[in-house]
Short mmCIF file of C-alpha atoms in Angstrom, two decimals:
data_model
loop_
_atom_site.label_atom_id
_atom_site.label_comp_id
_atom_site.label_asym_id
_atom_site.label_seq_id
_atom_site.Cartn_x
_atom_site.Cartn_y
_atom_site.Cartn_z
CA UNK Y 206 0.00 0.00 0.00
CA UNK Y 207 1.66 3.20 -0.76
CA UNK Y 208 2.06 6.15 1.72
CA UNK Y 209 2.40 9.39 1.83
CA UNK Y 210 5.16 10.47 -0.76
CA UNK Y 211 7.77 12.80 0.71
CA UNK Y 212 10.69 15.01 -0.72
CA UNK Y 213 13.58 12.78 1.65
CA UNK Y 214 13.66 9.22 3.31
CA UNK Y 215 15.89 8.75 5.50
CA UNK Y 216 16.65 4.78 5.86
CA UNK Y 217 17.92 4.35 9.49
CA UNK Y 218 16.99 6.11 12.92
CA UNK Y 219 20.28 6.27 14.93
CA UNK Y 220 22.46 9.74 15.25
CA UNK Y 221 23.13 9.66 11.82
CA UNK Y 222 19.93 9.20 10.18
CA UNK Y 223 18.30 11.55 13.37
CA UNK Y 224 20.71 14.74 12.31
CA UNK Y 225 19.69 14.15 8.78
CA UNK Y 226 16.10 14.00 9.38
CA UNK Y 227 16.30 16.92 10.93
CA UNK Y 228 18.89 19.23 8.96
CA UNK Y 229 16.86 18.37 6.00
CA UNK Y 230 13.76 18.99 7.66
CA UNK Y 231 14.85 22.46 8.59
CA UNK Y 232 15.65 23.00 4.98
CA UNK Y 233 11.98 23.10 3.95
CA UNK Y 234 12.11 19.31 3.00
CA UNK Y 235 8.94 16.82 4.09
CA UNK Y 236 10.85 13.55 5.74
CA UNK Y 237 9.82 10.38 6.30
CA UNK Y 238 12.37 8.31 9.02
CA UNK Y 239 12.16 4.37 8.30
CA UNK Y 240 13.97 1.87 10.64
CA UNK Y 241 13.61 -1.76 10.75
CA UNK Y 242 14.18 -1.72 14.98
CA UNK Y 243 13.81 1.30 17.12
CA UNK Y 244 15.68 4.49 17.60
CA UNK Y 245 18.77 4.27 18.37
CA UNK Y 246 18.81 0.48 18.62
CA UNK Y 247 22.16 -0.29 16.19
CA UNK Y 248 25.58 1.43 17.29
CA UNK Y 249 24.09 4.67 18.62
CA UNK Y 250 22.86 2.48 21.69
CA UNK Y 251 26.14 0.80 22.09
CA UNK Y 252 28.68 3.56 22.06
CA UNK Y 253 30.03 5.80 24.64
CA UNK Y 254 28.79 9.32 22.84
CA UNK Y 255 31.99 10.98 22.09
CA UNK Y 256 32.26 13.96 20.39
CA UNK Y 257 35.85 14.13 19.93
CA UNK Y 258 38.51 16.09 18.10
CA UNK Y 259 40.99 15.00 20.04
CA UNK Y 260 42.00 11.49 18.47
CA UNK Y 261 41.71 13.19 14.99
CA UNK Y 262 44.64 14.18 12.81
CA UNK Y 263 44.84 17.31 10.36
CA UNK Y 264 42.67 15.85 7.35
CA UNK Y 265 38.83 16.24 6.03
CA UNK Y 266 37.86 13.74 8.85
CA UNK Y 267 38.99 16.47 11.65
CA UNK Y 268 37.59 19.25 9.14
CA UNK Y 269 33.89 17.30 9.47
CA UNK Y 270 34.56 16.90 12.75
CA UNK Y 271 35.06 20.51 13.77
CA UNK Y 272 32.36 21.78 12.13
CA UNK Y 273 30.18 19.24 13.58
CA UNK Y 274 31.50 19.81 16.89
CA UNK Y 275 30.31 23.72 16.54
CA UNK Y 276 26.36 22.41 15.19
CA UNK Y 277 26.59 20.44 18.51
CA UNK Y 278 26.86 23.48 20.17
CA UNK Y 279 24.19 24.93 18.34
CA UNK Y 280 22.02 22.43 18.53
CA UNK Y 281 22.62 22.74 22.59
CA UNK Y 282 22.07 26.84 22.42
CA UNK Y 283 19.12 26.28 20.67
CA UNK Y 284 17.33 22.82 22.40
CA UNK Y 285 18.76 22.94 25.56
CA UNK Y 286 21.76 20.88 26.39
CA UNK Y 287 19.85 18.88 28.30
CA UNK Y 288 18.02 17.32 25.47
CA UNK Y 289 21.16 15.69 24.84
CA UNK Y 290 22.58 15.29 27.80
CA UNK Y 291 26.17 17.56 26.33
CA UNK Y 292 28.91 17.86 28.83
CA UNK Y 293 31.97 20.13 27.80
CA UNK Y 294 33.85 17.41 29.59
CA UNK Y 295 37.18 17.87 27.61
CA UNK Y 296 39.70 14.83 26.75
CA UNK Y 297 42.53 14.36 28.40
CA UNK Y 298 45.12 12.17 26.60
CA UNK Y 299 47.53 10.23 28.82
CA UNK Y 300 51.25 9.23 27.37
CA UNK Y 301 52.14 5.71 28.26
CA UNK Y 302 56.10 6.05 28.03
CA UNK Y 303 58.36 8.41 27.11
CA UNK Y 304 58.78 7.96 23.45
CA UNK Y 305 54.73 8.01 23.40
CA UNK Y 306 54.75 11.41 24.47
CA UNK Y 307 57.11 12.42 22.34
CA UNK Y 308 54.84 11.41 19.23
CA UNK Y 309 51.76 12.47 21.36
CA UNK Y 310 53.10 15.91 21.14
CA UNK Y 311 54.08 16.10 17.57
CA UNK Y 312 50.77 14.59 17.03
CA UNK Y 313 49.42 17.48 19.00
CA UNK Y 314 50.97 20.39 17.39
CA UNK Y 315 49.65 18.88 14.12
CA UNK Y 316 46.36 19.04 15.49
CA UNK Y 317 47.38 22.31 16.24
CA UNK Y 318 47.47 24.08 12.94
CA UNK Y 319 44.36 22.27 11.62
CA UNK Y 320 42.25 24.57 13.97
CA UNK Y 321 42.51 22.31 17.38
CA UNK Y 322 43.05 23.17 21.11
CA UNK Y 323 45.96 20.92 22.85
CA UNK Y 324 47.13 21.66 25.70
CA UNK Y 325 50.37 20.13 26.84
CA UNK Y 326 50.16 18.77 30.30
CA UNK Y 327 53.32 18.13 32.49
CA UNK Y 328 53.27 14.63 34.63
CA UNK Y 329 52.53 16.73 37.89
CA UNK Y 330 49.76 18.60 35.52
CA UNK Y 331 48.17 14.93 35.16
CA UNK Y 332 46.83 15.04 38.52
CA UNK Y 333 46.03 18.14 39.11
CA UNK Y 334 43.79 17.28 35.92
CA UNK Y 335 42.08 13.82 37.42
CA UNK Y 336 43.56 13.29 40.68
CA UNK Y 337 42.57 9.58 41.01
CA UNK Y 338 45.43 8.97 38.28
CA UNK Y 339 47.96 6.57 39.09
CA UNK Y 340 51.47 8.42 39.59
CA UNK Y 341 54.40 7.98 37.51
CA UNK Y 342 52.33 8.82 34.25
CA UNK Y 343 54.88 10.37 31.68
CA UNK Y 344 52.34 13.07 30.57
CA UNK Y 345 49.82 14.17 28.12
CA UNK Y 346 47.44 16.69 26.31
CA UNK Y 347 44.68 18.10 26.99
CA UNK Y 348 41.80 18.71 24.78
CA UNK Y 349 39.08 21.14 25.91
CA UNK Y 350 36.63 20.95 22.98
CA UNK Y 351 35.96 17.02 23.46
CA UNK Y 352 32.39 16.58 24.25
CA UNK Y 353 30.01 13.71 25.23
CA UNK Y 354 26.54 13.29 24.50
CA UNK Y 355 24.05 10.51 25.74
CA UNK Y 356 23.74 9.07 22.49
CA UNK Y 357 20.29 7.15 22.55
CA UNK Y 358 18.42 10.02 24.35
CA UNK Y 359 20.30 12.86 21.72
CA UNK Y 360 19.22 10.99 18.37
CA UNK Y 361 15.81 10.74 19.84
CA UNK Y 362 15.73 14.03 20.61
CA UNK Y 363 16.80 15.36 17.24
CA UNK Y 364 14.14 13.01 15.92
CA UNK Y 365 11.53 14.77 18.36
CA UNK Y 366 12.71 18.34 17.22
CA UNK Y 367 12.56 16.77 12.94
CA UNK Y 368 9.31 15.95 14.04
CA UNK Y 369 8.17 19.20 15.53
CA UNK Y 370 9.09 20.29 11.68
CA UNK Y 371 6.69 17.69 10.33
CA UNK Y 372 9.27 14.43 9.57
CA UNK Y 373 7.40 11.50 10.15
CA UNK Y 374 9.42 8.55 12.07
CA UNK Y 375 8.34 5.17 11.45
CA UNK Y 376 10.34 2.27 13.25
CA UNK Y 377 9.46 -1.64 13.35
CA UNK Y 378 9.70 -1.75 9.54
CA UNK Y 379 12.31 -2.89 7.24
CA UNK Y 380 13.43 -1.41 3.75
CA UNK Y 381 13.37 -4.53 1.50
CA UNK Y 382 13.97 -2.26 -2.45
CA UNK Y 383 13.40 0.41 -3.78
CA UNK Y 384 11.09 1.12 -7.06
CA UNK Y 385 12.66 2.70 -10.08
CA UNK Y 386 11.33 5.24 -12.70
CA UNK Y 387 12.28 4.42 -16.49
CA UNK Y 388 15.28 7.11 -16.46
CA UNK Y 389 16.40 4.84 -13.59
CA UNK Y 390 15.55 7.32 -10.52
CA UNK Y 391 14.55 6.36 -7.56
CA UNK Y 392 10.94 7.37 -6.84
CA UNK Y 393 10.34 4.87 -3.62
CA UNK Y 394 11.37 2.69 -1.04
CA UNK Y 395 9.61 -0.67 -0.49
CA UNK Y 396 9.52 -2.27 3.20
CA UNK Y 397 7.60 -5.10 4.02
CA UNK Y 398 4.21 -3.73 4.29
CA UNK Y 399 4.10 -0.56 2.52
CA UNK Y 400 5.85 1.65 -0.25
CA UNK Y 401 6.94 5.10 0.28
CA UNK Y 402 7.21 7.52 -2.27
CA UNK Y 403 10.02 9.64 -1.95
CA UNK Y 404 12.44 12.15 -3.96
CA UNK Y 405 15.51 11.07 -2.32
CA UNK Y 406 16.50 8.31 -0.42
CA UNK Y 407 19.51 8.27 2.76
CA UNK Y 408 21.05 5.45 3.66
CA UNK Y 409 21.84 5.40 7.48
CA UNK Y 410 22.08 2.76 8.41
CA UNK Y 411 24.96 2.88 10.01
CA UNK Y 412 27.04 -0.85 10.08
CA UNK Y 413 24.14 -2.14 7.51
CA UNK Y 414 24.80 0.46 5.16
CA UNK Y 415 26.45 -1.77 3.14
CA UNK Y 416 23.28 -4.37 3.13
CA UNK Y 417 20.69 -1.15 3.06
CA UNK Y 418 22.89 0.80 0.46
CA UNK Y 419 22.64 -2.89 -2.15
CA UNK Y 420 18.94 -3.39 -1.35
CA UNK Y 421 18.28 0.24 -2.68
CA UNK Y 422 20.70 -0.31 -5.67
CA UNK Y 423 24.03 0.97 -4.84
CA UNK Y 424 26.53 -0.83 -2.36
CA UNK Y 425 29.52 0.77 0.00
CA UNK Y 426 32.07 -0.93 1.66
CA UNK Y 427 31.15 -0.47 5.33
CA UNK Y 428 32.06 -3.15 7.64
CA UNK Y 429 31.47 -4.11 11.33
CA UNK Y 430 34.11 -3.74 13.64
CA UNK Y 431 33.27 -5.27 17.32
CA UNK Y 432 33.43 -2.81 20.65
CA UNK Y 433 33.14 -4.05 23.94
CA UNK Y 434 32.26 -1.33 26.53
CA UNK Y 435 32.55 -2.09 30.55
CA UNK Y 436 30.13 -0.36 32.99
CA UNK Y 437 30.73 0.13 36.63
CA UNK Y 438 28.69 0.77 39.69
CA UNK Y 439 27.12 4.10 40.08
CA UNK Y 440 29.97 6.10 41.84
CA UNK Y 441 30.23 9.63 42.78
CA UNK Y 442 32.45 12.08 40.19
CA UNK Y 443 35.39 10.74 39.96
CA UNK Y 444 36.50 10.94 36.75
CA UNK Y 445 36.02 14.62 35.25
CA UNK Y 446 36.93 14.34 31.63
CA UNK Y 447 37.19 11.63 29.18
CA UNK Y 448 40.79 10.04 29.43
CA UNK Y 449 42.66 8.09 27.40
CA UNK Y 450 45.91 6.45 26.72
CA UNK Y 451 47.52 7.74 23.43
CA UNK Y 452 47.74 4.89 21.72
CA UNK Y 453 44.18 4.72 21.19
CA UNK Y 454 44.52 6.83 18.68
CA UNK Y 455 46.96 4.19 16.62
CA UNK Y 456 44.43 1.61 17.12
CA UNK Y 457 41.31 3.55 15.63
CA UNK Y 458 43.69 4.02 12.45
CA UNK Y 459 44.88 0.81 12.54
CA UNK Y 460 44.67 -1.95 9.43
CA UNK Y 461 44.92 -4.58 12.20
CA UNK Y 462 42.40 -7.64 12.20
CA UNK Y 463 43.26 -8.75 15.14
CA UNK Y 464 42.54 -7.45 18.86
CA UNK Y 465 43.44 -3.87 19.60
CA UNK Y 466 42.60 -2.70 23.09
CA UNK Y 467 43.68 0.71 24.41
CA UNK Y 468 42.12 2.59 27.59
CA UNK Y 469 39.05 4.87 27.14
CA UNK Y 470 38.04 5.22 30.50
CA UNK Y 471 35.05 8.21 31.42
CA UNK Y 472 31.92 8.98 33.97
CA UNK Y 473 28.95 9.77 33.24
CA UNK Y 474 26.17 11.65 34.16
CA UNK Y 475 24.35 8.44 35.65
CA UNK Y 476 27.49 8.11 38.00
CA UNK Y 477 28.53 4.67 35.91
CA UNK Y 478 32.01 4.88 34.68
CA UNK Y 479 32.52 3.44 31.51
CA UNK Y 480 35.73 1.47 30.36
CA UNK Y 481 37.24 1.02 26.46
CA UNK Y 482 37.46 0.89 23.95
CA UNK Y 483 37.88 -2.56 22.07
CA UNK Y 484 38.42 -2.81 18.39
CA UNK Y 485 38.64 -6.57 16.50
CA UNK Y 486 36.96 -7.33 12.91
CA UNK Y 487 35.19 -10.49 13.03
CA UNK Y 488 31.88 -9.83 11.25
CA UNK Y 489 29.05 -10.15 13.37
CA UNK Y 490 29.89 -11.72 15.80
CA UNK Y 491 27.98 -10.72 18.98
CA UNK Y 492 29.73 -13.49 20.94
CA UNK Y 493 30.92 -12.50 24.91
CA UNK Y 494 35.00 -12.38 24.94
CA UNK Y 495 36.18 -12.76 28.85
CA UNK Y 496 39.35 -12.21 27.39
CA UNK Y 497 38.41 -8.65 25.94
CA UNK Y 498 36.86 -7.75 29.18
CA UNK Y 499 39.82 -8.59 30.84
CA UNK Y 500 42.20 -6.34 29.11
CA UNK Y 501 40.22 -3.51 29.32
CA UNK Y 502 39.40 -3.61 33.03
CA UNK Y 503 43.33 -4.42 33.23
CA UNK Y 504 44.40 -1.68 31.31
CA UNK Y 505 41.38 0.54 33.50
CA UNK Y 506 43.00 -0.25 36.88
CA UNK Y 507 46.65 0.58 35.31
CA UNK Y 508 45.49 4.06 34.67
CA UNK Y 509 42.78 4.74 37.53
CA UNK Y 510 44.03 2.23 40.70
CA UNK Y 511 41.27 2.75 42.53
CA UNK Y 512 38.89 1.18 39.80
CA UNK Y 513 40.40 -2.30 41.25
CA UNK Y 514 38.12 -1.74 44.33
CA UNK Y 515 34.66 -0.76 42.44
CA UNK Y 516 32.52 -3.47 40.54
CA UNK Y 517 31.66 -3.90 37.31
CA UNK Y 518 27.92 -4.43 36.73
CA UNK Y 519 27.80 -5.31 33.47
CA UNK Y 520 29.71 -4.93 29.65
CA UNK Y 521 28.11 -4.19 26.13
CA UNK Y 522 29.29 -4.00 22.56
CA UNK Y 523 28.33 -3.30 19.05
CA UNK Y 524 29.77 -2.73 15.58
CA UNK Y 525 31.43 0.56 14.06
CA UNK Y 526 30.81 0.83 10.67
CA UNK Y 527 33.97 1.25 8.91
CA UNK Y 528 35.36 2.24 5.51
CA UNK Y 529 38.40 0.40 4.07
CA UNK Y 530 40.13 4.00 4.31
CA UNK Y 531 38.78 4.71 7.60
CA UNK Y 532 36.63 7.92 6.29
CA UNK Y 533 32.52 8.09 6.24
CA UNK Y 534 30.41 7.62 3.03
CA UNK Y 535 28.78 10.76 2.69
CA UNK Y 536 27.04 11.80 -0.79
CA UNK Y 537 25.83 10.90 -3.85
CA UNK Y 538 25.35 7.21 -5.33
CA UNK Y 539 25.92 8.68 -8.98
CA UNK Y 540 25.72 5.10 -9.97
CA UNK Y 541 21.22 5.29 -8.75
CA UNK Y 542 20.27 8.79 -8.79
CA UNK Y 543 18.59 10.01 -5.90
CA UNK Y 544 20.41 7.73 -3.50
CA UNK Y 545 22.74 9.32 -1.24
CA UNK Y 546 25.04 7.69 1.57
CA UNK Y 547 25.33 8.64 4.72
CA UNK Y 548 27.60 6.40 7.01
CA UNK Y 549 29.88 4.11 7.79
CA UNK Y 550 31.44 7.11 10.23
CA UNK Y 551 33.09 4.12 12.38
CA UNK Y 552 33.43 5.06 16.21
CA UNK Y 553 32.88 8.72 15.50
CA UNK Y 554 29.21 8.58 14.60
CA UNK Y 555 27.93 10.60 17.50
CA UNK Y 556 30.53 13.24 16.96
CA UNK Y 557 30.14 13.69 12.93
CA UNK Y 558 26.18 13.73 12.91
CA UNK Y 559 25.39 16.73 12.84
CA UNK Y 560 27.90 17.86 10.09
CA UNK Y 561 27.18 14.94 7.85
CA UNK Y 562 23.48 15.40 8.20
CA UNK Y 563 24.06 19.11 7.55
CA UNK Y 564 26.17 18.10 4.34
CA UNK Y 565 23.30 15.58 3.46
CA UNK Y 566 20.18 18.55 3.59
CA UNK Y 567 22.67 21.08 1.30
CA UNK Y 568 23.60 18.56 -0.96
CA UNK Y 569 19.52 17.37 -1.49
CA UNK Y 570 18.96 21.45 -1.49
CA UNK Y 571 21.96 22.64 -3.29
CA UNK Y 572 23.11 24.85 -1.28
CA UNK Y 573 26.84 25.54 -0.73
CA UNK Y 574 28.26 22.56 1.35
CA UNK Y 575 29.29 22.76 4.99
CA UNK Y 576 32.95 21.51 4.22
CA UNK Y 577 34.06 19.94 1.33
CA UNK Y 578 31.90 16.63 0.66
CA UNK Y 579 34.85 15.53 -1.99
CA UNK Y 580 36.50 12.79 0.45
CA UNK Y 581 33.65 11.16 1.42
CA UNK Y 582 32.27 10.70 -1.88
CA UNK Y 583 30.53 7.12 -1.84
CA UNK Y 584 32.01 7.11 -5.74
CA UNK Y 585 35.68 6.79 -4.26
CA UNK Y 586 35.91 2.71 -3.82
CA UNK Y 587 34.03 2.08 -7.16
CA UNK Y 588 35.23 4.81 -9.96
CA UNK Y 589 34.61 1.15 -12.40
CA UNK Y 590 31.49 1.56 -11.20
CA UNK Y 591 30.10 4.76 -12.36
CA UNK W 247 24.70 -18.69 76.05
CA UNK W 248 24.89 -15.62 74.43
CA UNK W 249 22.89 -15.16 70.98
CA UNK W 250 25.26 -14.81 68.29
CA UNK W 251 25.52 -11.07 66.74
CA UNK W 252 27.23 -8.73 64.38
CA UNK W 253 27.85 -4.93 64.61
CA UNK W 254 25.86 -2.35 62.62
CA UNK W 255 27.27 0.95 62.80
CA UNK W 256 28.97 -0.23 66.17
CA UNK W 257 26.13 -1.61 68.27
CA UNK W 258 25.04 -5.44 68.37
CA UNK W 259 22.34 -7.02 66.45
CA UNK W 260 21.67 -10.62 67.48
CA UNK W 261 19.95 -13.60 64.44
CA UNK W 262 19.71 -16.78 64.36
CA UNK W 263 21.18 -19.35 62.62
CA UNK W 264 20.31 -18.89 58.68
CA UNK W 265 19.07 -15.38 59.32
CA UNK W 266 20.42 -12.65 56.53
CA UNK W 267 21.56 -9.14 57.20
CA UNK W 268 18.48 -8.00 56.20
CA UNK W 269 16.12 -10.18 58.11
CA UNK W 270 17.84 -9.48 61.31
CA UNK W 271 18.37 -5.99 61.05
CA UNK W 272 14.39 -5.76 60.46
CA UNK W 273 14.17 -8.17 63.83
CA UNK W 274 16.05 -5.38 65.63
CA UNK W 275 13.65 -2.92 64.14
CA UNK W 276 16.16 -1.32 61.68
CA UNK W 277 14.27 -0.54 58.70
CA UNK W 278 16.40 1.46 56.72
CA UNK W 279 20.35 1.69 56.43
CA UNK W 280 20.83 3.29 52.82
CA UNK W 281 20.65 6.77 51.33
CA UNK W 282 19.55 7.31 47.98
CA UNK W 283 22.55 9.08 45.83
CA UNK W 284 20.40 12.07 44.76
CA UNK W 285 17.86 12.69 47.24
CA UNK W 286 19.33 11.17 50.32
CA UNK W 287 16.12 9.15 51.10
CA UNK W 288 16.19 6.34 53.50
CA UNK W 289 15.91 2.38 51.76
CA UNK W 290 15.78 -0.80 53.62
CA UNK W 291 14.39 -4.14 52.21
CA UNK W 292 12.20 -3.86 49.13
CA UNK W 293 11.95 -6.99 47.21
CA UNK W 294 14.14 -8.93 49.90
CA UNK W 295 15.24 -11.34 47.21
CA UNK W 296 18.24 -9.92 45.42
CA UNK W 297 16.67 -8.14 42.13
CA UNK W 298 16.23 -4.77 43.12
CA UNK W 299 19.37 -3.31 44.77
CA UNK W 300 17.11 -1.19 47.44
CA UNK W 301 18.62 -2.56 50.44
CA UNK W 302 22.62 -2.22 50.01
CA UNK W 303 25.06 -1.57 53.13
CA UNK W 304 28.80 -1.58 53.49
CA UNK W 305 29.69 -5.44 54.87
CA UNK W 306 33.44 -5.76 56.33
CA UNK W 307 34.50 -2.19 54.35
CA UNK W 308 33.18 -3.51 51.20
CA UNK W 309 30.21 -1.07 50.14
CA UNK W 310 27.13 -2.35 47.70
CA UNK W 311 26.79 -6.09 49.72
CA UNK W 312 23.10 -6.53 49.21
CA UNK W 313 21.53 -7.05 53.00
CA UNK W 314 18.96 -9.55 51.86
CA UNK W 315 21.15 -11.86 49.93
CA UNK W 316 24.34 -12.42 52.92
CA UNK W 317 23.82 -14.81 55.59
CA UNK W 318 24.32 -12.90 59.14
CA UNK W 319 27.80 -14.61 60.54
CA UNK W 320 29.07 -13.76 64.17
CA UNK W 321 31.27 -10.97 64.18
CA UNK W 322 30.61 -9.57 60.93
CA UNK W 323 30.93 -5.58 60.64
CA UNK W 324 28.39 -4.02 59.07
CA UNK W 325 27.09 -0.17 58.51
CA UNK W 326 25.01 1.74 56.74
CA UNK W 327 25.42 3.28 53.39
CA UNK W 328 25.29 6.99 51.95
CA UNK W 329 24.79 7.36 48.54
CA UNK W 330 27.38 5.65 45.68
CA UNK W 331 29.16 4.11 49.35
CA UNK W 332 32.50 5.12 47.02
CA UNK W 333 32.46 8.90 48.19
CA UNK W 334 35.93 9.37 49.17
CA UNK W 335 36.93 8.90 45.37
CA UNK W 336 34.99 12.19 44.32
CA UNK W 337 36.63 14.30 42.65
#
């Protein structure tokens, strides 16, 4: 049975497809939101809600994720940070030897000239920064602009405010195809039980972009790669910003298959603490690993001792959708026009929505792009293709 | 003989054999030995069968023991609980 036709659908309801919803619906576009589960049930529910520039180097990813980190902002100005649960927590990155913060540094100034706030921070500066740090910490940076969200309750409430702008959110049904015109446009999206009419399609969908992105026509390389996330016992402040060891940042720009654990360790406003970050690629696999658990609480306790004394009352974990080159899909399809991409963003999801849905509603509109949308073109892994 | 007994917040409470924390600190007409983390209110038993986490004290220094789930043992120190029970971490 066929629906109401609208100007956008936007395949997925998690940060990504929740920004775009909404940028586009402030753009004077009618939206309809489709999702096969609920909101925010894929990655957005099983990530920590960073909105970091801190573990970015100069390039277009840092670029996306400046501006994005500014919308953020504005979104908090203008719907009450609250809605999303922001804290200008800051990052604070911790070296774990001496030659570590030597490249931490270099790293840093880097970061520097593309726009970035680092601060270095001496070994005594470490604690004066998060005094339940072990001692004998070799230094670090600090990054004032990193941010945190609550990322279920902030792509809801962009939803809410899309909505407010007349987007329609359907969830509980699942894009199957899409229906072609003879000039080989899209005109709809099929799901099980109905057919939506639509003059653009989005795929968000996150991890299953690659699966949504073939059902509608045109495929991207996104890929899962597993996360496992600890969770402590409610406890009082004790960690003020997000902290990190530096070679977390090696690991989320690593080619490894294999295990890569680093410490991600941060409170939040619930008064859990929650314990990082996890990366291994082995499809979807949603199988418990003591072993990952282990390392991270290990790796916890070697940068917060006290953590050795508090429980742990449970773990999660989901996929980041990643790119073979470690950059979102974010564009055209110019292989099936009037599909555009809109993910595989990888652990940085939370932090890039509003920026890529931004990009998404001036691309469908024409208007003059945010940043430059040229390396995330969806084209870039199949030039054959086109 | 003398009924056996642990300490909560320094004075005796006696049980019997079997008994939990819980169960005997109701006995003694304790009903409450928690604060809540926001709102400081006062939580005892609820459910009294491990699911609900109302009714958690600090058992030997260790805080977040659940009252109705340990068996009372003879000499056992227990107190009561303010908020997270972790507040000398805060920062």
């Amino acid at each position: 049975m066929p629906e109401r036709g609208t100007d956008v659908v936007v395949v997925g309801a998690g940060i990504i497809g929740a920004a775009c919803a909404l940028y586009a619906a402030r753009a004077g576009l009618s939206v309809t939101v489709l999702d096969r589960g609920s909101v925010g049930a894929g990655t957005t529910s099983r990530c920590e809600g960073n909105i970091l520039v801190s573990d970015k180097g100069a390039g277009p990813e840092l670029d996306l994720a400046l501006a994005s980190r500014s919308l953020w902002l504005e979104l908090a100005a203008e719907y009450g940070a609250d809605r999303f649960e922001l804290e200008e927590k800051g990052g604070l990155v911790v070296a774990t030897g001496e030659a570590g913060m030597a490249s931490l540094r270099r790293f840093a100034v880097g970061q520097g000239a593309a726009g970035v706030t680092a601060e270095p921070v001496t070994p005594d500066g470490l604690r004066a920064h998060e005094p339940n740090l072990a001692s004998g910490l070799p230094g670090g940076v600090y990054y004032p602009q990193d941010l945190q969200v609550q990322p279920v309750l902030a792509a809801a409430s962009l939803l809410a405010a899309a909505r407010d702008l007349g987007a329609r959110v359907v969830t509980g049904t699942e894009v199957t195809g899409a229906a072609r015109g003879a000039d080989g446009r899209l005109t709809a999206v099929h799901t099980r039980d109905a057919t939506y009419p639509a003059g653009a399609v989005v795929n968000a969908a996150g991890t299953w972009g690659g699966d949504v992105g073939e059902r509608l026509g045109g495929s991207v390389p996104v890929l899962p790669r597993r996360g496992f996330i600890l969770v402590t016992e409610p406890l009082p402040r004790v960690i003020r910003h997000k902290v990190y060891s530096a070679d977390y940042v090696e690991n989320v720009a690593s080619d490894d298959a294999g295990l890569e654990t680093s410490a991600v360790i941060e409170g939040t406003r619930g008064g859990t603490v929650l314990i990082g970050a996890s990366r291994e690629r082995v499809g979807f696999d949603e199988t418990l690993s003591v072993e990952v658990l282990r390392r991270l609480a290990a790796q916890a306790i070697r940068l917060f001792p006290f953590l050795a004394d508090v429980r742990l009352m449970r773990s999660y974990r989901g996929f980041r959708p990643y790119c073979p080159d470690h950059l979102p899909v974010v564009g055209h399809d110019r292989r099936v026009q009037g599909l555009l991409h809109a993910c595989g963003h990888e652990g940085a999801g939370i932090g890039l929505a509003p920026a890529t849905g931004r990009l998404i509603a001036d691309l469908l509109t024409g208007a003059h792009p945010l940043v430059d949308p040229g390396p995330f073109d969806p084209m870039r892994f199949a030039m054959e293709d086109v | 003989m003398t009924e056996p007994s642990f300490t909560f917040d320094g004075r005796p409470v006696p049980f019997v054999a079997g008994q939990s924390v819980g169960a005997a600190l109701m006995a003694a007409g304790i009903r409450s030995w928690r604060t809540t983390r926001v709102e400081g209110r006062l939580r005892g038993l609820f459910c009294g069968i491990g699911m609900c986490f109302d009714c958690l004290l600090v058992l030997d220094g260790r805080p977040n023991e659940r009252a109705c789930l340990v068996p009372a043992d003879t000499g056992m120190r227990v107190e009561s609980q303010e908020g997270t029970g972790h507040g000398h971490l805060a920062v």
